């Protein structure tokens, strides 16, 4: 039978150096909180129980854990009296009675499940009472130093503040990740004192007690030391974030994704990429975004929680909570807001904004449009400059466009309105009423032309002079209909006044 495993994650400290309203362990890199990274690594151990010890800003931390990491017990450490005290609070809350206990801190976001499995295997095989995951660092300042005896066993961990000059020169440090035999830990925790430079109960003093009890402590040096590094301020957070990203991008390249510029490509931990996806420079794939095989993404694309189909092409686009179908085309300069669903082989083109819009298979919104609260049927084409006027100032309304609709340029659909299958709308139309299938709707009036308007209303201007030169040369526009008027009211102008131009036709 395998031994039981209890995991205690220490997350009660305040993280002062972050200088933040957000508790340190909730700061994120790679789209996941620091405590979330640690808890995700812990999952690889399939522990019997996990306890998070919280204290500082506990409401925020508890809220986060309840939302993202269900199944974790929470222990409250009222006062932060040290890591030994925190472990005691955690162990008491766990209800564990036998097996092993793994204690870790919540601020080592690059720690992997693989490392924890390796460490626990060593701990169990050696049948130790205490094991420490250690690392050698170029600058050990601030860390507990590993003091080894002959034979290599760890004799003590000495904290920076309590260390002699000789001890401070030791490069091997305590990662803060320790494994214990539960019986030993339970006997050691009440024996810890706080007679040290910080007046704290140090969990690390358990090592001295082990030596006094005649049980042995093993130290396991992890070569990939960045996994043991914590982010204490925002400079370290950014450095760890870049390294995490470098690792994620490298993993995807090894899995069959082409990344032209790894340094300007940011991929969150929960993103999923298909084979032969190509990512051009300056791309951020965030949240739970997934990209299908052979898709081409970038340059300059930010996708948050989006699903992109196989073979799609997305360029210079910002999209959130949207679906882009197989073989669809998006951008450049497109903004897909939540609820956009673009069908297979559809298109959302340049300077188009969409929101809560279902655009059918093969349907296109190619240029300069706003599509909000709408359904567009398959193979329909929405002309340049079309606006779906969805808001009446109080409520949002829906527009339904059928399949194979041809909508002219510069049309405004005033919701709620429905356009039937195979219908058309003329350029410049204001569509307020439903259009039956197969009908053509036009609301713009016939064009009205007032002859010699520039010469009479804009006499003496460059405009009038140009018109006069053209008249002298006898230039005429073939087929132009004119009203024959020479006077025009101040409120009118060229191109308005359908009634007048109708009169000129009669
Ligand atoms: C600790 C270790 C040190 C190690 C370093 C690794 C001790 C005494 N020292 O030092 O050997 O090299 O971590 O980063 O253990 N915490 C609580 N409650 C408390 C105090 C701390 O939950 O009362 C939590 C903190 O939130 C943090 C972790 O324990 O996640 C470590 O505490 P911190 O104060 O950062 O200890 P260090 O001085 O860094
Ligand atoms: Mg620390």
XYZ file of C-alpha atoms and ligand atoms in Angstrom:
546
model
C 0.000 0.000 0.000
C 1.290 3.471 -0.796
C 1.600 5.947 2.020
C -0.906 8.719 2.402
C 0.165 12.150 1.226
C -0.932 15.456 2.739
C 0.150 18.703 1.098
C 0.313 22.002 3.002
C 0.719 25.174 0.947
C 1.841 28.194 2.971
C 0.121 31.332 1.691
C -0.458 33.501 4.748
C 2.407 35.976 4.357
C 1.805 39.519 3.178
C 4.274 40.013 0.332
C 5.043 43.612 1.276
C 7.554 44.159 -1.495
C 4.889 43.798 -4.179
C 3.469 47.130 -2.937
C 0.091 45.976 -4.123
C -3.553 45.869 -3.100
C -3.508 42.309 -4.430
C -1.916 39.701 -2.158
C 1.393 38.406 -3.510
C 0.222 34.850 -4.185
C -2.636 36.135 -6.379
C -0.337 37.996 -8.767
C -0.360 36.148 -12.065
C 2.114 35.047 -14.685
C 1.218 33.043 -17.759
C -2.484 33.562 -17.034
C -2.464 31.828 -13.647
C -1.925 33.055 -10.083
C 1.303 32.106 -8.314
C -0.589 29.962 -5.814
C -2.467 28.467 -8.767
C 0.813 27.387 -10.388
C 1.899 25.677 -7.167
C -1.466 23.952 -6.699
C -1.408 22.787 -10.318
C 2.057 21.264 -9.824
C 0.797 19.554 -6.664
C -1.958 17.814 -8.660
C 0.700 15.608 -10.278
C 1.225 13.941 -6.872
C -2.446 12.991 -6.592
C -2.333 13.784 -2.876
C -4.957 12.554 -0.453
C -5.567 16.074 0.796
C -4.343 19.623 0.204
C -4.532 22.407 2.779
C -3.831 26.043 1.975
C -2.803 28.157 4.967
C -4.104 31.690 4.529
C -3.864 34.790 6.693
C -3.009 38.124 5.142
C -5.803 39.387 2.820
C -7.532 36.086 3.439
C -10.895 37.080 1.916
C -9.259 37.669 -1.464
C -7.143 34.520 -1.270
C -10.030 32.323 -0.107
C -12.298 33.737 -2.806
C -9.686 32.944 -5.438
C -9.131 29.408 -4.159
C -12.852 28.688 -3.975
C -13.279 29.859 -7.553
C -10.298 28.139 -9.159
C -9.195 25.291 -6.889
C -12.143 23.465 -5.443
C -11.459 20.485 -3.229
C -8.785 22.262 -1.206
C -9.121 22.674 2.547
C -8.405 26.122 3.929
C -6.753 26.808 7.277
C -6.601 30.311 8.690
C -3.434 31.439 10.445
C -4.654 34.437 12.434
C -1.188 35.829 13.133
C 1.835 35.212 10.930
C 4.171 33.814 13.566
C 6.443 31.992 11.139
C 6.542 29.053 8.741
C 6.688 26.524 11.606
C 3.549 27.951 13.130
C 1.845 28.044 9.704
C 2.678 24.365 9.125
C 1.251 23.521 12.540
C -2.008 25.300 11.720
C -2.152 23.519 8.370
C -1.442 20.073 9.777
C -4.092 20.476 12.478
C -6.678 21.473 9.864
C -5.770 18.597 7.533
C -7.037 15.855 9.825
C -4.183 13.664 8.546
C -2.973 10.923 10.883
C -0.245 9.088 8.966
C 1.916 9.039 5.861
C 3.948 11.916 4.444
C 3.471 15.659 4.540
C 4.782 17.932 1.811
C 5.078 21.594 2.804
C 5.597 24.250 0.141
C 5.364 27.980 -0.254
C 2.841 29.534 -2.605
C 5.155 31.834 -4.539
C 7.295 29.534 -6.732
C 5.324 29.654 -9.987
C 7.777 27.746 -12.191
C 7.709 24.654 -10.010
C 6.522 21.629 -12.005
C 4.619 18.509 -11.052
C 7.480 16.458 -12.491
C 9.894 17.973 -9.962
C 7.557 17.271 -7.063
C 7.084 13.648 -8.155
C 10.888 13.241 -8.426
C 11.390 14.809 -4.977
C 8.718 12.717 -3.237
C 10.051 9.521 -4.835
C 13.498 10.252 -3.401
C 12.034 11.099 -0.011
C 10.093 7.829 0.135
C 12.804 5.595 -1.273
C 15.313 6.888 1.300
C 12.727 6.417 4.052
C 13.667 9.769 5.566
C 11.922 11.717 8.304
C 12.796 14.993 6.586
C 13.787 15.816 2.999
C 14.579 19.255 1.614
C 14.481 20.377 -1.983
C 17.534 22.591 -2.411
C 19.146 24.705 -5.098
C 22.479 26.388 -5.680
C 22.091 30.056 -6.480
C 24.597 32.734 -7.484
C 23.279 35.088 -4.799
C 21.901 33.226 -1.763
C 21.061 36.430 0.150
C 17.803 36.108 2.080
C 17.533 32.339 1.823
C 18.060 29.687 4.499
C 21.467 28.025 3.956
C 21.883 24.259 3.854
C 24.530 23.063 6.315
C 25.648 19.533 5.445
C 27.708 17.159 7.590
C 30.122 14.442 6.568
C 28.343 11.930 4.379
C 26.229 14.700 2.880
C 23.245 14.596 5.225
C 21.746 17.964 6.104
C 22.491 18.951 9.685
C 20.722 22.292 9.797
C 19.105 25.082 7.834
C 20.371 28.445 9.004
C 18.354 31.526 8.173
C 20.164 34.555 6.728
C 19.581 36.680 9.820
C 20.939 33.985 12.133
C 23.847 32.846 9.961
C 27.560 33.271 10.661
C 29.781 34.741 7.943
C 30.952 31.227 7.133
C 27.363 29.965 6.785
C 26.384 32.903 4.621
C 29.027 31.848 2.120
C 27.116 28.605 1.462
C 25.521 28.719 -1.989
C 23.098 25.833 -1.425
C 19.743 27.157 -0.213
C 16.445 25.865 1.131
C 13.763 26.147 -1.555
C 11.064 26.155 1.111
C 9.807 22.814 -0.229
C 10.154 20.152 2.467
C 8.810 16.631 2.885
C 8.237 15.034 6.286
C 7.168 11.811 7.826
C 3.922 12.876 9.502
C 4.765 11.327 12.869
C 8.067 13.171 13.006
C 6.527 16.483 11.881
C 3.721 16.229 14.423
C 6.275 15.637 17.182
C 8.618 18.403 15.993
C 6.166 21.282 15.450
C 5.213 21.799 19.130
C 8.904 21.710 20.036
C 9.896 24.621 17.790
C 10.946 27.770 19.598
C 11.133 31.355 18.412
C 14.389 32.406 20.029
C 15.920 33.680 16.805
C 16.636 36.948 15.031
C 13.060 37.198 13.647
C 11.275 35.913 16.775
C 9.433 33.506 14.456
C 8.730 29.790 14.661
C 10.922 28.468 11.854
C 9.792 25.300 10.122
C 13.428 24.899 9.121
C 14.409 24.294 12.768
C 12.730 20.885 12.428
C 15.991 19.788 10.784
C 17.942 20.420 14.029
C 15.314 18.478 15.981
C 15.664 15.589 13.521
C 19.416 15.532 14.140
C 18.807 15.589 17.921
C 16.281 12.743 17.558
C 18.834 10.765 15.601
C 16.771 10.724 12.397
C 18.327 11.679 9.099
C 17.605 14.574 6.795
C 18.204 14.397 3.062
C 18.825 17.370 0.791
C 17.990 16.994 -2.900
C 19.598 19.530 -5.184
C 17.421 20.617 -8.092
C 19.573 21.617 -11.074
C 16.809 23.735 -12.643
C 16.995 26.274 -9.839
C 14.504 28.747 -11.345
C 11.760 26.318 -10.290
C 12.553 27.147 -6.677
C 12.655 30.913 -7.195
C 9.969 33.036 -5.651
C 8.674 36.357 -6.905
C 8.884 38.855 -4.070
C 8.587 42.046 -6.090
C 7.330 42.996 -9.520
C 10.754 42.916 -11.099
C 11.151 39.261 -10.117
C 7.556 38.625 -11.193
C 8.295 39.914 -14.702
C 11.524 37.910 -14.929
C 9.766 34.701 -13.899
C 6.892 35.537 -16.242
C 9.264 35.857 -19.197
C 11.002 32.598 -18.327
C 7.691 30.778 -17.918
C 6.601 32.102 -21.306
C 9.889 31.056 -22.891
C 9.258 27.527 -21.630
C 5.641 27.466 -22.830
C 6.571 28.745 -26.310
C 9.413 26.229 -26.552
C 7.066 23.394 -25.563
C 4.659 24.350 -28.377
C 7.438 24.585 -30.932
C 8.564 21.080 -29.945
C 4.941 19.942 -30.324
C 4.767 21.131 -33.943
C 3.892 24.831 -33.877
C 5.889 27.370 -35.902
C 6.716 30.491 -33.896
C 8.520 33.117 -35.941
C 9.509 35.320 -32.984
C 9.402 33.555 -29.590
C 10.398 36.768 -27.786
C 7.271 38.651 -28.886
C 4.911 35.683 -28.597
C 3.039 35.292 -25.303
C 1.097 32.125 -24.633
C -0.830 31.443 -21.442
C -0.597 28.079 -19.691
C -4.142 26.981 -20.581
C -3.866 27.693 -24.316
C -4.153 24.788 -26.751
C -2.545 24.802 -30.208
C -3.002 22.398 -33.106
C -0.312 20.938 -35.314
C 1.284 23.239 -37.895
C -0.205 26.397 -36.454
C 1.987 29.348 -37.466
C 2.387 32.312 -35.138
C 3.794 35.545 -36.571
C 5.402 38.250 -34.354
C 3.587 40.201 -31.623
C 0.905 37.694 -30.759
C -0.697 37.111 -27.362
C -2.786 33.978 -26.907
C -4.483 34.340 -23.546
C -6.850 32.550 -21.213
C -8.397 29.365 -22.538
C -7.748 30.151 -26.201
C -7.500 27.232 -28.611
C -6.210 27.336 -32.191
C -6.936 24.629 -34.755
C -4.447 22.966 -37.092
C -2.768 24.975 -39.850
C -4.174 28.307 -38.653
C -2.076 31.408 -39.311
C -2.130 33.922 -36.448
C -0.525 37.370 -36.532
C 1.189 39.632 -36.722
C -0.251 41.813 -33.924
C -3.040 39.645 -32.565
C -4.442 39.383 -29.034
C -6.924 36.560 -28.461
C -8.481 36.034 -25.025
C -10.608 32.931 -24.409
C -11.179 32.414 -28.144
C -11.675 29.298 -30.235
C -10.082 29.502 -33.672
C -10.799 26.809 -36.259
C -8.414 24.864 -38.449
C -6.848 26.817 -41.278
C -8.237 30.151 -40.137
C -6.257 33.339 -40.721
C -6.284 36.092 -38.101
C -4.219 39.245 -38.607
C -3.941 42.449 -36.498
C -6.973 41.612 -34.412
C -8.204 41.878 -30.847
C -10.782 39.256 -29.898
C -12.361 38.120 -26.641
C -14.710 35.200 -25.924
C -15.260 34.674 -29.629
C -15.336 31.744 -32.028
C -13.665 31.914 -35.440
C -14.651 29.049 -37.736
C -12.501 26.740 -39.851
C -10.881 28.542 -42.753
C -12.329 31.905 -41.717
C -10.538 35.183 -42.279
C -10.303 37.969 -39.677
C -8.627 41.381 -39.837
C -6.617 43.405 -40.310
C -7.799 45.830 -37.605
C -10.806 43.840 -36.430
C -12.269 43.953 -32.926
C -14.285 40.878 -31.951
C -16.079 41.441 -28.667
C -17.672 38.700 -26.550
C -20.274 36.524 -28.226
C -18.950 36.806 -31.769
C -19.298 33.515 -33.655
C -17.932 33.547 -37.189
C -18.850 30.520 -39.287
C -16.516 28.404 -41.374
C -14.947 30.298 -44.277
C -16.626 33.505 -43.132
C -14.911 36.879 -43.064
C -14.658 39.795 -40.663
C -12.502 42.336 -42.450
C -10.742 45.639 -41.894
C -12.052 48.094 -39.297
C -14.992 45.909 -38.340
C -16.273 45.622 -34.771
C -18.592 42.797 -33.754
C -20.349 41.898 -30.526
C -22.830 39.139 -29.713
C -23.026 38.414 -33.410
C -23.478 35.101 -35.127
C -22.168 35.289 -38.670
C -23.002 32.217 -40.744
C -20.825 29.951 -42.848
C -19.251 31.768 -45.755
C -20.883 35.060 -44.724
C -18.790 38.207 -44.992
C -18.548 41.548 -43.271
C -15.518 42.788 -45.175
C -15.138 46.505 -44.419
C -15.736 49.318 -41.915
C -18.809 48.008 -40.105
C -20.336 47.535 -36.665
C -22.283 44.310 -36.118
C -23.864 44.147 -32.666
C -26.603 41.795 -31.431
C -27.146 40.193 -34.815
C -27.566 36.946 -36.678
C -26.357 36.836 -40.271
C -27.249 33.790 -42.374
C -24.834 31.750 -44.460
C -23.210 33.235 -47.574
C -24.630 36.705 -46.984
C -22.520 39.758 -47.739
C -22.704 42.922 -45.685
C -21.570 45.996 -47.643
C -18.895 48.443 -46.559
C -19.813 50.882 -43.835
C -22.856 48.997 -42.559
C -24.060 49.711 -39.029
C -26.297 47.460 -36.975
C -28.002 50.069 -34.780
C -28.788 47.802 -31.835
C -29.421 50.298 -29.056
C -32.430 52.584 -28.742
C -30.980 54.419 -25.772
C -32.727 52.143 -23.278
C -32.585 48.577 -24.571
C -30.490 46.494 -26.942
C -32.360 44.838 -29.830
C -31.544 42.050 -32.261
C -31.201 42.145 -36.045
C -31.703 38.985 -38.088
C -30.309 38.811 -41.606
C -31.194 35.701 -43.636
C -29.007 33.567 -45.883
C -27.626 34.821 -49.231
C -28.583 38.426 -48.484
C -26.793 41.167 -50.434
C -26.645 44.349 -48.441
C -25.383 47.513 -50.143
C -22.782 49.849 -48.747
C -23.529 52.306 -45.950
C -26.734 50.659 -44.782
C -28.064 51.113 -41.249
C -30.177 48.266 -39.852
C -32.281 49.695 -37.029
C -33.031 46.833 -34.625
C -35.274 45.020 -34.059
C -35.521 44.191 -37.746
C -35.467 41.072 -39.924
C -34.276 40.685 -43.510
C -35.413 37.508 -45.263
C -33.316 34.987 -47.221
C -32.149 36.142 -50.615
C -33.232 39.750 -49.992
C -31.191 42.853 -50.805
C -30.821 46.351 -49.402
C -29.768 49.337 -51.497
C -26.722 51.445 -50.744
C -27.281 54.128 -48.130
C -30.570 52.645 -46.936
C -31.978 53.042 -43.458
C -33.719 49.709 -42.824
C -36.346 50.129 -40.092
C -38.932 47.642 -41.317
C -38.677 43.934 -42.041
C -37.701 42.997 -45.582
C -39.413 39.881 -47.009
C -37.348 37.089 -48.615
C -36.217 37.951 -52.120
C -37.223 41.645 -51.863
C -34.981 44.642 -52.503
C -35.372 47.453 -49.952
C -34.171 50.970 -50.617
C -34.808 54.041 -48.520
C -32.470 56.602 -50.037
C -34.391 58.956 -52.364
C -33.562 59.686 -55.989
C -30.634 62.056 -56.469
C -31.381 65.740 -56.806
C -29.034 67.931 -58.868
C -29.068 71.724 -58.657
C -27.268 73.175 -61.656
C -24.673 75.935 -61.256
C -24.936 75.765 -57.477
C -21.230 76.492 -56.977
C -21.245 79.543 -59.250
C -24.322 81.035 -57.548
C -23.987 79.937 -53.904
C -20.179 79.870 -53.707
C -19.321 82.709 -56.096
C -15.700 83.821 -55.888
C -14.405 80.586 -54.386
C -11.949 78.128 -55.935
C -14.870 75.750 -56.177
C -16.870 78.183 -58.285
C -13.837 78.955 -60.444
C -13.240 75.282 -61.154
C -16.894 74.868 -62.084
C -16.749 77.910 -64.387
C -13.619 76.580 -66.137
C -15.312 73.247 -66.745
C -18.432 74.996 -68.082
C -16.296 77.106 -70.440
C -14.680 73.956 -71.778
C -18.126 72.523 -72.323
C -17.617 69.591 -69.957
C -20.896 67.914 -69.118
C -21.723 64.725 -67.288
C -23.713 62.551 -69.628
C -27.118 61.536 -68.323
C -27.200 63.924 -65.359
C -30.728 64.990 -64.444
C -31.100 68.502 -63.186
C -33.749 70.399 -61.281
C -33.184 73.567 -63.232
C -33.222 75.543 -59.988
C -30.823 78.374 -59.373
C -31.810 79.142 -55.804
C -31.406 76.910 -52.817
C -32.396 77.384 -49.195
C -29.718 77.520 -46.505
C -30.913 74.304 -44.938
C -30.776 72.337 -48.169
C -27.805 71.213 -50.177
C -26.752 69.023 -53.029
C -28.153 65.544 -52.956
C -31.071 66.191 -50.605
C -34.699 66.956 -51.246
C -36.201 63.941 -52.948
C -39.530 65.720 -53.532
C -37.885 68.470 -55.593
C -35.977 66.074 -57.758
C -39.131 64.021 -58.293
C -40.800 67.217 -59.497
C -37.967 67.809 -61.971
C -38.609 64.384 -63.471
C -42.297 65.023 -64.077
C 11.722 30.787 4.017
C 12.618 29.762 4.705
C 13.993 29.805 4.076
C 13.883 29.554 2.575
C 12.896 30.520 1.931
C 12.636 30.107 0.513
C 11.851 29.569 7.006
C 12.067 29.974 8.402
N 12.679 30.070 6.093
O 12.261 32.044 4.285
O 14.819 28.820 4.659
O 15.162 29.673 1.980
O 11.634 30.508 2.633
O 11.871 31.070 -0.124
O 10.978 28.777 6.737
N 4.209 32.073 5.687
C 3.017 31.807 6.331
N 2.866 32.145 7.615
C 3.862 32.719 8.333
C 5.071 32.997 7.681
C 5.218 32.650 6.365
O 2.081 31.279 5.721
O 3.645 32.985 9.520
C 4.359 31.709 4.282
C 4.589 32.906 3.396
O 3.387 33.373 2.854
C 5.477 32.312 2.309
C 6.225 31.194 3.007
O 5.490 30.901 4.167
O 4.722 31.740 1.258
C 7.652 31.565 3.358
O 7.641 32.656 4.238
P 8.688 33.843 4.135
O 8.388 34.805 5.194
O 8.754 34.326 2.737
O 10.032 33.083 4.509
P 11.472 33.448 4.013
O 12.049 34.432 4.935
O 11.491 33.727 2.585
Mg 10.120 34.347 1.069
